């Protein structure tokens, strides 16, 4: 049975680039956009064209460059924004305007100082105006995570009637619990008239570390687009991480939902974005962190050396990492030392290993990590005679 597809809407170049210090120039953005297309994303949110001439230029160049991907430009629910976005997208083969407005009580009261009905009017006007330029119009209900479901359903119904093709339900402040966010999507699926004419989209922020869980919960409950970024970068604690949602869906085939992503490009894409943005990837980051496939405790190492699946649910090759690594520390056991010694040419007998292991522990207790060169020295200095199979 073929799986349901969730569209991957990558906003690395828009929400991701909002991170202080992560600004990119047009050339860097073009390189990343090309890579995102190769990776298999369905939509690239290329920027917020009215925000600066530089961003306008980047969106416009990306629109000319990519072939098979929808290119999207962000706008507020403001005519001038929408017109400028349409101009930036004029060369796109598949242009999308992403417009919207805050719908939560606090946004309506404090940001706009207006009423719920007036917000609906502005939302409808923005979508209708965007439709005069492009067919594909996505509407975002900012702070939908904290918006009352009944009112949110009314907003969605009104913008669908005005022509919205995608309804973005952002958990802008990263507030929702996965169950709550999933129920919100379910509620909209069941209560919005005309919902079959639009795709529901998850856009979750990571303030409580729940962005990926919330997006998956949204997809389980009927959303068919997930907005995410490479390495999960984005405002404050970031957005949903692209690599995480892709691999959650791959590792759980029973969900019967998949994406078009070529997962073998995930690691190199993560590295590319990290380097271009000057934003290091935390070592324990799921899927793409440097420790994601590294094993350092003796119990785990012994298991992984016997059978990789004992402590790894993902084959590192599936995400473009050559192999798992056995990291030697003072918590490592004999199996790991023998394994690493073998990799550099020493086949240790049991007696030799016992002797070298004692020396190794003495060294490891004084160092954070033991590298190949250290193992080599420990073995060469050990009181037993060990011959390397690698000519020195
Ligand atoms: O987090 C958010 O609500 C956004 C919107 C502009 C889509 O980024
Ligand atoms: Zn956002």
Tab-separated table of C-alpha atoms and ligand atoms in Angstrom:
chain	number	residue	atom	x	y	z
A	1	UNK	CA	0.000	0.000	0.000
A	2	UNK	CA	1.445	3.367	-0.951
A	3	UNK	CA	2.024	5.789	1.874
A	4	UNK	CA	0.413	9.168	2.389
A	5	UNK	CA	2.824	11.970	1.546
A	6	UNK	CA	3.517	14.888	3.843
A	7	UNK	CA	4.941	17.866	2.007
A	8	UNK	CA	8.142	19.261	3.450
A	9	UNK	CA	8.084	23.060	3.554
A	10	UNK	CA	11.601	24.193	4.331
A	11	UNK	CA	11.902	27.585	6.006
A	12	UNK	CA	15.658	27.507	6.737
A	13	UNK	CA	16.114	30.554	4.526
A	14	UNK	CA	13.300	32.532	6.193
A	15	UNK	CA	12.471	31.515	9.795
A	16	UNK	CA	15.928	29.904	10.122
A	17	UNK	CA	17.747	32.931	8.845
A	18	UNK	CA	15.968	35.135	11.417
A	19	UNK	CA	18.416	33.764	14.016
A	20	UNK	CA	20.814	36.507	15.112
A	21	UNK	CA	24.187	35.966	13.471
A	22	UNK	CA	22.871	33.542	10.841
A	23	UNK	CA	22.301	36.048	8.050
A	24	UNK	CA	23.253	34.794	4.603
A	25	UNK	CA	24.040	36.636	1.397
A	26	UNK	CA	22.316	35.791	-1.872
A	27	UNK	CA	25.123	33.526	-3.115
A	28	UNK	CA	25.016	31.466	0.068
A	29	UNK	CA	21.223	31.267	-0.121
A	30	UNK	CA	21.362	30.059	-3.710
A	31	UNK	CA	23.777	27.275	-2.791
A	32	UNK	CA	21.503	26.172	0.049
A	33	UNK	CA	18.374	26.419	-2.116
A	34	UNK	CA	19.975	24.196	-4.751
A	35	UNK	CA	20.868	21.672	-2.071
A	36	UNK	CA	17.332	21.768	-0.627
A	37	UNK	CA	15.961	20.961	-4.059
A	38	UNK	CA	18.377	18.036	-4.355
A	39	UNK	CA	17.367	16.901	-0.860
A	40	UNK	CA	13.771	16.660	-2.082
A	41	UNK	CA	11.914	19.377	-0.187
A	42	UNK	CA	8.569	20.302	-1.758
A	43	UNK	CA	8.508	23.999	-0.881
A	44	UNK	CA	11.291	26.458	-0.146
A	45	UNK	CA	10.301	29.526	1.840
A	46	UNK	CA	12.975	31.735	0.339
A	47	UNK	CA	12.466	34.872	2.435
A	48	UNK	CA	10.317	37.847	3.356
A	49	UNK	CA	10.679	40.023	0.251
A	50	UNK	CA	9.478	43.330	1.689
A	51	UNK	CA	11.816	43.084	4.678
A	52	UNK	CA	14.910	44.326	2.773
A	53	UNK	CA	16.201	44.813	-0.789
A	54	UNK	CA	18.686	42.008	-0.117
A	55	UNK	CA	15.933	39.578	0.825
A	56	UNK	CA	13.873	40.620	-2.207
A	57	UNK	CA	16.876	39.907	-4.423
A	58	UNK	CA	17.501	36.507	-2.809
A	59	UNK	CA	13.877	35.410	-3.233
A	60	UNK	CA	13.894	36.572	-6.822
A	61	UNK	CA	17.164	34.737	-7.661
A	62	UNK	CA	16.012	31.534	-5.949
A	63	UNK	CA	12.751	31.758	-7.916
A	64	UNK	CA	14.798	31.820	-11.139
A	65	UNK	CA	17.150	29.031	-10.044
A	66	UNK	CA	15.078	26.126	-8.775
A	67	UNK	CA	13.071	23.997	-11.153
A	68	UNK	CA	10.853	21.491	-9.428
A	69	UNK	CA	10.199	23.108	-6.082
A	70	UNK	CA	7.540	25.611	-5.080
A	71	UNK	CA	9.141	28.910	-4.041
A	72	UNK	CA	7.359	30.817	-1.329
A	73	UNK	CA	7.630	34.395	-0.069
A	74	UNK	CA	6.327	35.541	3.321
A	75	UNK	CA	4.146	38.604	3.797
A	76	UNK	CA	2.068	40.237	6.502
A	77	UNK	CA	-1.627	40.675	5.711
A	78	UNK	CA	-0.691	43.981	4.094
A	79	UNK	CA	-1.257	44.832	0.417
A	80	UNK	CA	2.185	46.343	-0.129
A	81	UNK	CA	3.906	43.228	1.294
A	82	UNK	CA	1.849	40.991	-0.964
A	83	UNK	CA	2.531	43.047	-4.088
A	84	UNK	CA	6.277	43.069	-3.400
A	85	UNK	CA	6.282	39.308	-2.748
A	86	UNK	CA	4.464	38.735	-6.049
A	87	UNK	CA	7.134	40.797	-7.842
A	88	UNK	CA	9.936	38.790	-6.214
A	89	UNK	CA	8.260	35.528	-7.264
A	90	UNK	CA	7.487	36.558	-10.817
A	91	UNK	CA	10.038	34.137	-12.352
A	92	UNK	CA	9.118	31.187	-10.142
A	93	UNK	CA	7.741	28.154	-11.954
A	94	UNK	CA	5.631	27.429	-8.913
A	95	UNK	CA	5.153	30.601	-6.869
A	96	UNK	CA	3.407	30.665	-3.500
A	97	UNK	CA	2.522	33.690	-1.394
A	98	UNK	CA	2.437	33.020	2.347
A	99	UNK	CA	0.349	35.655	4.054
A	100	UNK	CA	-1.315	35.849	7.441
A	101	UNK	CA	-2.132	37.570	10.680
A	102	UNK	CA	-2.244	36.873	14.431
A	103	UNK	CA	-5.420	35.156	15.631
A	104	UNK	CA	-4.867	34.558	19.349
A	105	UNK	CA	-6.546	36.732	21.956
A	106	UNK	CA	-3.248	38.314	22.928
A	107	UNK	CA	-2.272	39.116	19.313
A	108	UNK	CA	-5.695	40.559	18.534
A	109	UNK	CA	-5.749	42.671	21.698
A	110	UNK	CA	-2.122	43.758	22.128
A	111	UNK	CA	-0.636	43.624	18.617
A	112	UNK	CA	-3.594	44.810	16.607
A	113	UNK	CA	-5.886	46.390	19.205
A	114	UNK	CA	-8.888	45.199	17.222
A	115	UNK	CA	-11.659	42.595	17.198
A	116	UNK	CA	-11.937	38.989	16.033
A	117	UNK	CA	-14.279	39.994	13.206
A	118	UNK	CA	-11.884	42.655	11.896
A	119	UNK	CA	-9.043	40.108	11.907
A	120	UNK	CA	-11.145	37.793	9.739
A	121	UNK	CA	-11.815	40.668	7.332
A	122	UNK	CA	-8.115	41.458	7.071
A	123	UNK	CA	-7.253	37.803	6.579
A	124	UNK	CA	-9.814	37.408	3.799
A	125	UNK	CA	-8.715	40.628	2.074
A	126	UNK	CA	-5.074	39.529	2.155
A	127	UNK	CA	-5.800	36.100	0.699
A	128	UNK	CA	-8.111	37.522	-1.978
A	129	UNK	CA	-5.477	40.095	-2.947
A	130	UNK	CA	-2.693	37.471	-3.069
A	131	UNK	CA	-4.938	35.364	-5.318
A	132	UNK	CA	-4.882	38.138	-7.909
A	133	UNK	CA	-1.156	37.361	-8.384
A	134	UNK	CA	-0.765	33.626	-7.799
A	135	UNK	CA	-2.937	30.545	-7.589
A	136	UNK	CA	-1.143	29.035	-4.614
A	137	UNK	CA	-1.787	31.088	-1.450
A	138	UNK	CA	-0.896	29.861	2.011
A	139	UNK	CA	-2.514	31.549	4.995
A	140	UNK	CA	-0.883	31.539	8.456
A	141	UNK	CA	-2.935	32.103	11.618
A	142	UNK	CA	-0.116	33.379	13.788
A	143	UNK	CA	-0.173	32.030	17.360
A	144	UNK	CA	-2.773	29.439	16.340
A	145	UNK	CA	-1.355	27.275	19.126
A	146	UNK	CA	-2.969	29.637	21.653
A	147	UNK	CA	-6.012	30.488	19.536
A	148	UNK	CA	-9.429	29.233	20.541
A	149	UNK	CA	-10.320	26.330	18.208
A	150	UNK	CA	-13.824	27.506	17.430
A	151	UNK	CA	-12.595	30.947	16.341
A	152	UNK	CA	-9.650	29.422	14.471
A	153	UNK	CA	-12.099	27.246	12.517
A	154	UNK	CA	-14.045	30.360	11.515
A	155	UNK	CA	-10.853	32.062	10.309
A	156	UNK	CA	-9.883	28.956	8.311
A	157	UNK	CA	-13.327	28.678	6.723
A	158	UNK	CA	-13.249	32.320	5.661
A	159	UNK	CA	-9.787	32.163	4.077
A	160	UNK	CA	-10.571	28.918	2.248
A	161	UNK	CA	-13.627	30.629	0.772
A	162	UNK	CA	-11.287	33.464	-0.301
A	163	UNK	CA	-9.036	30.947	-2.093
A	164	UNK	CA	-6.367	29.814	0.399
A	165	UNK	CA	-4.795	26.548	-0.757
A	166	UNK	CA	-2.807	25.854	2.422
A	167	UNK	CA	-3.715	26.652	6.042
A	168	UNK	CA	-0.705	27.083	8.269
A	169	UNK	CA	-1.515	26.477	11.952
A	170	UNK	CA	1.594	27.798	13.707
A	171	UNK	CA	2.388	27.064	17.309
A	172	UNK	CA	4.311	30.322	17.192
A	173	UNK	CA	5.324	30.312	20.848
A	174	UNK	CA	5.993	26.572	21.124
A	175	UNK	CA	3.310	26.305	23.815
A	176	UNK	CA	1.211	23.290	22.824
A	177	UNK	CA	1.506	19.722	24.035
A	178	UNK	CA	1.591	17.100	21.254
A	179	UNK	CA	-1.869	15.762	22.128
A	180	UNK	CA	-3.295	19.297	22.208
A	181	UNK	CA	-1.730	20.295	18.884
A	182	UNK	CA	-2.891	17.060	17.223
A	183	UNK	CA	-6.421	17.644	18.532
A	184	UNK	CA	-6.366	21.164	17.097
A	185	UNK	CA	-5.593	19.790	13.631
A	186	UNK	CA	-8.261	17.111	14.052
A	187	UNK	CA	-10.798	19.719	15.161
A	188	UNK	CA	-10.094	21.806	12.047
A	189	UNK	CA	-10.356	18.759	9.784
A	190	UNK	CA	-13.709	17.920	11.273
A	191	UNK	CA	-15.229	21.380	11.675
A	192	UNK	CA	-14.043	23.634	8.851
A	193	UNK	CA	-16.362	23.787	5.866
A	194	UNK	CA	-14.383	23.338	2.633
A	195	UNK	CA	-11.354	21.871	4.435
A	196	UNK	CA	-10.935	19.319	1.619
A	197	UNK	CA	-9.956	22.193	-0.686
A	198	UNK	CA	-6.904	23.053	1.450
A	199	UNK	CA	-3.875	21.386	3.007
A	200	UNK	CA	-3.335	21.805	6.738
A	201	UNK	CA	0.234	22.674	7.655
A	202	UNK	CA	2.171	22.359	10.939
A	203	UNK	CA	4.604	25.140	11.863
A	204	UNK	CA	5.869	24.422	15.361
A	205	UNK	CA	8.434	26.248	17.451
A	206	UNK	CA	10.636	24.496	19.956
A	207	UNK	CA	10.347	26.619	23.130
A	208	UNK	CA	9.480	23.548	25.210
A	209	UNK	CA	11.453	21.094	23.062
A	210	UNK	CA	8.203	19.759	21.566
A	211	UNK	CA	8.354	21.064	17.993
A	212	UNK	CA	9.049	17.713	16.345
A	213	UNK	CA	6.569	15.820	18.538
A	214	UNK	CA	3.891	18.421	17.819
A	215	UNK	CA	4.478	18.311	14.062
A	216	UNK	CA	4.283	14.525	14.028
A	217	UNK	CA	1.115	14.658	16.095
A	218	UNK	CA	-0.281	17.157	13.566
A	219	UNK	CA	0.548	14.809	10.688
A	220	UNK	CA	-1.008	11.828	12.466
A	221	UNK	CA	-4.176	13.889	12.817
A	222	UNK	CA	-4.393	14.905	9.176
A	223	UNK	CA	-1.906	17.707	8.438
A	224	UNK	CA	-0.193	17.091	5.110
A	225	UNK	CA	2.534	19.721	5.226
A	226	UNK	CA	5.243	20.219	7.844
A	227	UNK	CA	7.215	23.464	8.053
A	228	UNK	CA	10.715	22.906	9.318
A	229	UNK	CA	14.356	23.917	9.078
A	230	UNK	CA	17.679	22.173	8.698
A	231	UNK	CA	19.170	21.590	12.176
A	232	UNK	CA	15.950	23.001	13.671
A	233	UNK	CA	17.263	26.540	13.558
A	234	UNK	CA	14.814	29.425	13.906
A	235	UNK	CA	13.472	32.102	16.219
A	236	UNK	CA	14.390	31.603	19.901
A	237	UNK	CA	14.646	27.838	20.550
A	238	UNK	CA	14.113	27.161	16.861
A	239	UNK	CA	11.657	25.433	14.550
A	240	UNK	CA	10.830	21.801	13.923
A	241	UNK	CA	13.947	20.068	12.676
A	242	UNK	CA	13.591	18.732	9.129
A	243	UNK	CA	15.891	15.784	9.688
A	244	UNK	CA	13.967	14.729	12.793
A	245	UNK	CA	10.492	14.676	11.232
A	246	UNK	CA	11.786	12.874	8.152
A	247	UNK	CA	13.456	10.149	10.201
A	248	UNK	CA	10.605	9.802	12.709
A	249	UNK	CA	8.311	9.020	9.770
A	250	UNK	CA	10.871	6.635	8.191
A	251	UNK	CA	11.497	4.785	11.452
A	252	UNK	CA	7.780	4.343	12.074
A	253	UNK	CA	6.415	2.870	8.843
A	254	UNK	CA	3.219	1.874	10.674
A	255	UNK	CA	2.214	5.563	10.590
A	256	UNK	CA	1.936	5.099	6.832
A	257	UNK	CA	3.166	8.636	6.159
A	258	UNK	CA	6.333	9.516	4.305
A	259	UNK	CA	8.116	12.431	2.647
A	260	UNK	CA	9.992	12.900	-0.633
A	261	UNK	CA	13.281	13.521	1.181
A	262	UNK	CA	16.470	11.709	0.148
A	263	UNK	CA	17.604	10.976	3.689
A	264	UNK	CA	21.149	10.124	2.616
A	265	UNK	CA	21.733	13.835	2.049
A	266	UNK	CA	20.658	14.845	5.560
A	267	UNK	CA	24.059	14.851	7.242
A	268	UNK	CA	25.899	16.744	4.506
A	269	UNK	CA	23.046	19.267	4.229
A	270	UNK	CA	23.174	19.824	7.984
A	271	UNK	CA	26.915	20.421	7.769
A	272	UNK	CA	26.520	22.789	4.831
A	273	UNK	CA	23.890	24.920	6.585
A	274	UNK	CA	25.873	24.935	9.817
A	275	UNK	CA	29.013	26.123	8.041
A	276	UNK	CA	27.317	28.759	5.915
A	277	UNK	CA	25.401	30.166	8.889
A	278	UNK	CA	28.292	29.875	11.319
A	279	UNK	CA	25.918	28.033	13.650
A	280	UNK	CA	27.444	24.853	15.156
A	281	UNK	CA	25.268	21.760	15.484
A	282	UNK	CA	25.023	20.650	19.104
A	283	UNK	CA	26.887	17.321	19.438
A	284	UNK	CA	23.872	15.493	20.884
A	285	UNK	CA	21.489	16.784	18.180
A	286	UNK	CA	19.271	13.921	16.989
A	287	UNK	CA	20.163	12.493	13.558
A	288	UNK	CA	22.941	14.930	12.586
A	289	UNK	CA	24.905	15.715	15.785
A	290	UNK	CA	28.479	14.448	15.987
A	291	UNK	CA	27.472	12.088	18.824
A	292	UNK	CA	24.286	10.824	17.165
A	293	UNK	CA	26.062	7.594	16.182
A	294	UNK	CA	28.905	7.602	18.720
A	295	UNK	CA	29.049	5.037	21.503
A	296	UNK	CA	31.227	5.596	24.527
A	297	UNK	CA	30.104	3.494	27.469
A	298	UNK	CA	31.488	-0.031	27.734
A	299	UNK	CA	28.066	-1.708	27.896
A	300	UNK	CA	26.798	0.058	24.772
A	301	UNK	CA	30.058	-0.458	22.868
A	302	UNK	CA	30.045	-4.172	23.579
A	303	UNK	CA	26.482	-4.405	22.267
A	304	UNK	CA	27.077	-2.324	19.130
A	305	UNK	CA	30.247	-4.239	18.239
A	306	UNK	CA	28.304	-7.521	18.500
A	307	UNK	CA	25.236	-6.230	16.642
A	308	UNK	CA	24.737	-2.574	15.625
A	309	UNK	CA	20.954	-2.626	16.188
A	310	UNK	CA	21.357	-3.272	19.930
A	311	UNK	CA	21.865	0.447	20.493
A	312	UNK	CA	21.100	2.059	17.118
A	313	UNK	CA	17.641	2.435	15.629
A	314	UNK	CA	18.916	4.157	12.482
A	315	UNK	CA	21.564	2.851	10.104
A	316	UNK	CA	23.974	5.837	9.938
A	317	UNK	CA	24.331	5.281	6.180
A	318	UNK	CA	20.627	6.100	5.790
A	319	UNK	CA	21.343	9.679	6.813
A	320	UNK	CA	24.682	9.978	5.044
A	321	UNK	CA	26.992	9.171	7.955
A	322	UNK	CA	29.675	6.619	6.960
A	323	UNK	CA	29.589	4.553	10.108
A	324	UNK	CA	28.920	4.587	13.830
A	325	UNK	CA	31.886	5.456	15.983
A	326	UNK	CA	33.267	3.784	19.049
A	327	UNK	CA	34.627	6.573	21.206
A	328	UNK	CA	37.204	5.580	23.807
A	329	UNK	CA	36.913	7.125	27.258
A	330	UNK	CA	37.520	5.902	30.801
A	331	UNK	CA	33.989	4.411	30.624
A	332	UNK	CA	34.918	2.154	27.706
A	333	UNK	CA	35.446	-1.559	28.035
A	334	UNK	CA	37.843	-4.147	26.645
A	335	UNK	CA	35.660	-4.920	23.621
A	336	UNK	CA	35.860	-1.308	22.448
A	337	UNK	CA	39.608	-1.087	23.011
A	338	UNK	CA	40.188	-4.344	21.107
A	339	UNK	CA	37.948	-3.090	18.292
A	340	UNK	CA	39.733	0.249	17.953
A	341	UNK	CA	43.165	-1.388	18.275
A	342	UNK	CA	42.210	-3.790	15.479
A	343	UNK	CA	41.166	-0.851	13.295
A	344	UNK	CA	44.688	0.523	13.523
A	345	UNK	CA	46.364	-2.833	12.945
A	346	UNK	CA	46.780	-4.557	16.332
A	347	UNK	CA	45.148	-7.934	16.811
A	348	UNK	CA	45.346	-8.363	20.615
A	349	UNK	CA	45.210	-11.735	22.357
A	350	UNK	CA	43.225	-11.955	25.585
A	351	UNK	CA	46.368	-11.711	27.702
A	352	UNK	CA	47.693	-8.746	25.713
A	353	UNK	CA	44.341	-7.014	25.955
A	354	UNK	CA	44.279	-7.393	29.749
A	355	UNK	CA	47.678	-5.733	30.039
A	356	UNK	CA	46.970	-2.949	27.531
A	357	UNK	CA	43.552	-2.298	29.049
A	358	UNK	CA	45.098	-1.487	32.440
A	359	UNK	CA	47.493	0.970	30.783
A	360	UNK	CA	44.610	2.380	28.763
A	361	UNK	CA	42.478	3.049	31.875
A	362	UNK	CA	45.355	4.867	33.552
A	363	UNK	CA	45.665	7.116	30.507
A	364	UNK	CA	41.897	7.525	29.964
A	365	UNK	CA	41.294	8.662	33.543
A	366	UNK	CA	43.498	11.674	32.839
A	367	UNK	CA	42.008	12.526	29.412
A	368	UNK	CA	38.563	13.249	28.049
A	369	UNK	CA	38.981	10.959	25.042
A	370	UNK	CA	41.551	8.460	23.815
A	371	UNK	CA	42.482	8.828	20.148
A	372	UNK	CA	44.102	6.404	17.689
A	373	UNK	CA	47.541	7.968	18.206
A	374	UNK	CA	47.180	7.444	21.984
A	375	UNK	CA	46.200	3.790	21.538
A	376	UNK	CA	49.207	3.315	19.310
A	377	UNK	CA	51.527	4.781	21.972
A	378	UNK	CA	49.937	2.836	24.820
A	379	UNK	CA	50.381	-0.415	22.904
A	380	UNK	CA	53.924	0.309	21.777
A	381	UNK	CA	54.969	1.184	25.356
A	382	UNK	CA	53.195	-1.768	26.968
A	383	UNK	CA	55.348	-4.437	28.662
A	384	UNK	CA	54.025	-7.217	26.358
A	385	UNK	CA	55.363	-7.636	22.865
A	386	UNK	CA	52.662	-6.762	20.311
A	387	UNK	CA	53.280	-6.600	16.613
A	388	UNK	CA	51.236	-4.325	14.385
A	389	UNK	CA	49.981	-5.735	11.086
A	390	UNK	CA	50.387	-2.243	9.641
A	391	UNK	CA	53.982	-1.533	8.584
A	392	UNK	CA	55.263	1.560	10.434
B	1	LIG	O1	5.998	31.210	13.867
B	1	LIG	C1	5.181	31.758	13.114
B	1	LIG	O2	4.009	31.980	13.442
B	1	LIG	C2	5.674	32.192	11.810
B	1	LIG	C3	4.672	32.721	10.841
B	1	LIG	C4	5.169	33.969	10.211
B	1	LIG	C5	4.340	31.675	9.845
B	1	LIG	O3	6.839	32.048	11.518
B	2	LIG	ZN1	7.838	30.631	12.851
